[in-house]
CSV table of C-alpha atoms in Angstrom, one decimal:
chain,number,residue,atom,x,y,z
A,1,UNK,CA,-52.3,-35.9,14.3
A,2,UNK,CA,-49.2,-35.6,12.3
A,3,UNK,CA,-46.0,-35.8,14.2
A,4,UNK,CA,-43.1,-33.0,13.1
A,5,UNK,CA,-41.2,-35.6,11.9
A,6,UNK,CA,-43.0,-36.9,9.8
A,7,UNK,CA,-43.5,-33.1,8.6
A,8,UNK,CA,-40.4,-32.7,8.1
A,9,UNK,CA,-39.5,-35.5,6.0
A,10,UNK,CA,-42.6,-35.0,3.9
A,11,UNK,CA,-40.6,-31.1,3.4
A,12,UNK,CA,-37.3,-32.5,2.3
A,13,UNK,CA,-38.9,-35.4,0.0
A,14,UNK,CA,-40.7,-32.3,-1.6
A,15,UNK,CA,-37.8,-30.7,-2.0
A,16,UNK,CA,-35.9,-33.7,-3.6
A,17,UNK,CA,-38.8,-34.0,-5.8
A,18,UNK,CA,-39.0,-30.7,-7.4
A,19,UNK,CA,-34.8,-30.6,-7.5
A,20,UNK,CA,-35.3,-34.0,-9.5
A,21,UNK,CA,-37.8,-32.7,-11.4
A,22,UNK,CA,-35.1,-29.9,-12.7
A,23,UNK,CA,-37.1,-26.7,-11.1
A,24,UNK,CA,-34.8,-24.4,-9.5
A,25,UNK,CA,-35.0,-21.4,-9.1
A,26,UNK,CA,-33.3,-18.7,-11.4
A,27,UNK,CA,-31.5,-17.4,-7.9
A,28,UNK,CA,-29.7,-20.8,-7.0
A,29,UNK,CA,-28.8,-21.0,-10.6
A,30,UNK,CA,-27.0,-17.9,-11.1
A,31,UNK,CA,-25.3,-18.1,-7.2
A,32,UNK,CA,-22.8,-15.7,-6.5
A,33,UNK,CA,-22.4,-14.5,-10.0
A,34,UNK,CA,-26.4,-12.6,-9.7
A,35,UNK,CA,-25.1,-10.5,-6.9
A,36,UNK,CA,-22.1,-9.3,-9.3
A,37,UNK,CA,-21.4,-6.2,-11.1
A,38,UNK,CA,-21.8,-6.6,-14.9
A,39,UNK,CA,-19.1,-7.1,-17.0
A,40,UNK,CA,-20.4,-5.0,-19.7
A,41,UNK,CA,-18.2,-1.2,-19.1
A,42,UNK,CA,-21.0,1.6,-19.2
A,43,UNK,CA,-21.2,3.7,-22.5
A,44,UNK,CA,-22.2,7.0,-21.2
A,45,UNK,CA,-21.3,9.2,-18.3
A,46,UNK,CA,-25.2,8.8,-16.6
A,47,UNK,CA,-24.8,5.1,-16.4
A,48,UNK,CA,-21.4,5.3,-15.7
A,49,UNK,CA,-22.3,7.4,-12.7
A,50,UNK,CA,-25.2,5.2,-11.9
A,51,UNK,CA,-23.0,1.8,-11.1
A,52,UNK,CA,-20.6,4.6,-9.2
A,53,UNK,CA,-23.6,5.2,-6.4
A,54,UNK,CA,-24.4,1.5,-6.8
A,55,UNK,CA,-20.9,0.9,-6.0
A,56,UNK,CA,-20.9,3.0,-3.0
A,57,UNK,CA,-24.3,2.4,-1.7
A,58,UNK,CA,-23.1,-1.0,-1.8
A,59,UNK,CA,-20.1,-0.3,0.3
A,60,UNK,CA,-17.8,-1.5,-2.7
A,61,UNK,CA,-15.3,1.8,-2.1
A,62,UNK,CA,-12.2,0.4,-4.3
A,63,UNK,CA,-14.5,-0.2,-7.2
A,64,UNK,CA,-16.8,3.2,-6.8
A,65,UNK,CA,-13.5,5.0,-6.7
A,66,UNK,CA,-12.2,3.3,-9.9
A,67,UNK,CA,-15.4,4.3,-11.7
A,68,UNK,CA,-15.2,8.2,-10.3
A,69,UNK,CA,-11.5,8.1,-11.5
A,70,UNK,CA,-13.4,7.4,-14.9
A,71,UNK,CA,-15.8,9.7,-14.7
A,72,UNK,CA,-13.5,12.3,-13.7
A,73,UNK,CA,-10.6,11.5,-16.8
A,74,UNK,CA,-13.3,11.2,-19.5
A,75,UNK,CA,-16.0,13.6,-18.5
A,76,UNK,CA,-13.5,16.4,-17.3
A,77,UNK,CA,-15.8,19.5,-18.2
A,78,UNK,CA,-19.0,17.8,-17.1
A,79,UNK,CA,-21.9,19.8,-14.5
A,80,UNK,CA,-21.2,16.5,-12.1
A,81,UNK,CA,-17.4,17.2,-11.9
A,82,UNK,CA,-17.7,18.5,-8.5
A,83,UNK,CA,-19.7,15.8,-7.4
A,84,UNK,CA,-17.2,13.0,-9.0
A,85,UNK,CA,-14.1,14.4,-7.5
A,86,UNK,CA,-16.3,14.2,-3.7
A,87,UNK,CA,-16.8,11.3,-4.2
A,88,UNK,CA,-13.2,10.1,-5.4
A,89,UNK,CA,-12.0,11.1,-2.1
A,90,UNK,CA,-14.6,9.8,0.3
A,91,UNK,CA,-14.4,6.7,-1.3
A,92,UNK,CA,-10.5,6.8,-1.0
A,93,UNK,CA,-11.0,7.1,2.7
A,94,UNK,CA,-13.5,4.2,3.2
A,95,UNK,CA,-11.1,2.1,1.3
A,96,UNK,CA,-8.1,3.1,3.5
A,97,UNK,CA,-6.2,4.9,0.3
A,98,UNK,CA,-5.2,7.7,2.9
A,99,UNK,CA,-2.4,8.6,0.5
A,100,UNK,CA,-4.6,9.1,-2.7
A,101,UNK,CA,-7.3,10.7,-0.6
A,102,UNK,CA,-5.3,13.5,0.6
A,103,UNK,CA,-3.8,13.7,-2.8
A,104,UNK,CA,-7.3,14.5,-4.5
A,105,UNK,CA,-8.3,16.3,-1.7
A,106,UNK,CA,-6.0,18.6,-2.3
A,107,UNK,CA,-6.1,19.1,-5.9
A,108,UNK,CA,-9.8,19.7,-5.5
A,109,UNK,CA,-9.2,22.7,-3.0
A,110,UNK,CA,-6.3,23.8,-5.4
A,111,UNK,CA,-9.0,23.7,-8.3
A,112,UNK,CA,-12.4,24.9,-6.1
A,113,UNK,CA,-11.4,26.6,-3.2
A,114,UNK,CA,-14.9,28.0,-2.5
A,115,UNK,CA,-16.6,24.7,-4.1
A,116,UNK,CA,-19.9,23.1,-2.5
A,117,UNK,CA,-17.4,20.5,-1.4
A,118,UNK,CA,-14.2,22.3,-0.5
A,119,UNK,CA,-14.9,22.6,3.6
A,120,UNK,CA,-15.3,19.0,3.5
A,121,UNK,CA,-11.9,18.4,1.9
A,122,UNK,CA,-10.8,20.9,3.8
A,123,UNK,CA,-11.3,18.5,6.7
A,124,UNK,CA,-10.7,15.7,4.8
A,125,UNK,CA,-6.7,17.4,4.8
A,126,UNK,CA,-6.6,18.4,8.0
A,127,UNK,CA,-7.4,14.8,9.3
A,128,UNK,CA,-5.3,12.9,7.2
A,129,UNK,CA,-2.4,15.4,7.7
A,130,UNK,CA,-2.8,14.7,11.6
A,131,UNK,CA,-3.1,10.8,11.0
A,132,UNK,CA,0.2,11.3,9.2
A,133,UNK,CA,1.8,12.6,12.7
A,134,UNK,CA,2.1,16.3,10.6
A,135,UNK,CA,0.6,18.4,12.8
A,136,UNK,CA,1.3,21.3,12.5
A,137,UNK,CA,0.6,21.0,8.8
A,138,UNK,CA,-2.7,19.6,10.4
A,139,UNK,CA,-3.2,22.7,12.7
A,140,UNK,CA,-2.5,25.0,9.9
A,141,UNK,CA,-5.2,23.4,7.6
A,142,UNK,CA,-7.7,23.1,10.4
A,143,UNK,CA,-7.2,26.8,10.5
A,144,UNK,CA,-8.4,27.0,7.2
A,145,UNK,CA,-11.2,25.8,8.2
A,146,UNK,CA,-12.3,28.7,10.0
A,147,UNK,CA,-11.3,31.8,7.7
């Protein structure tokens, strides 16, 4: 019968023997850096878009919204244009850039007022209007809502 102990050492003298041995995994080498975003900028609006969603499935909102800003300045008469400036402005709001969220917001209802998007911004106003203690700007764009 082999006691745990012993098990256990006979574990970590394996492991010492394959880290003397040089083997480690490509994982351990790379550390934090494998779980970074590239440093190489994309080169064309579908892979530019791509490490967007990465971005945001990721939760990385600062970053996502750095890359719509992107999409939206260089690809301004693209089919996804819609989709970019959505996306701007949610990701404004998970990152706590109230401000700049209300701003594009706004400028998207001002450029698509019957867009795919625009109730969605249209709320997207309304609440950051009544976060900033303006309500009855707030009310008034709530109304909107329901015209």
């Amino acid at each position: 019968m082999i006691h745990t102990s012993r098990v256990r050492g006979l574990v970590v003298l394996a492991f010492a023997a394959v880290a003397v041995a040089g083997f480690v995994p490509a994982a351990v080498h790379a550390g934090p850096r494998l779980f970074q975003d590239s440093k190489q900028e994309p080169k064309d609006e579908a892979s530019l878009y791509k490490r967007a969603q990465e971005r945001w499935n990721q939760g990385n909102y600062p970053t996502a919204a750095q890359d719509y800003e992107k999409l939206i300045a260089d690809y301004p008469d693209s089919q996804q244009i819609e989709e970019y400036e959505y996306y701007l402005v949610y990701s404004e709001m998970y990152a706590q850039k109230r401000k700049a969220a209300r701003e594009h917001a706004e400028k998207f209802l001002a450029a698509r007022p019957k867009g795919k998007h625009a109730a969605q911004m249209q709320l997207f106003v309304a609440t950051l209007l009544g976060e900033q203690g303006k309500k009855e700007e707030a009310k008034a764009a709530f109304r909107k809502l329901f015209k």
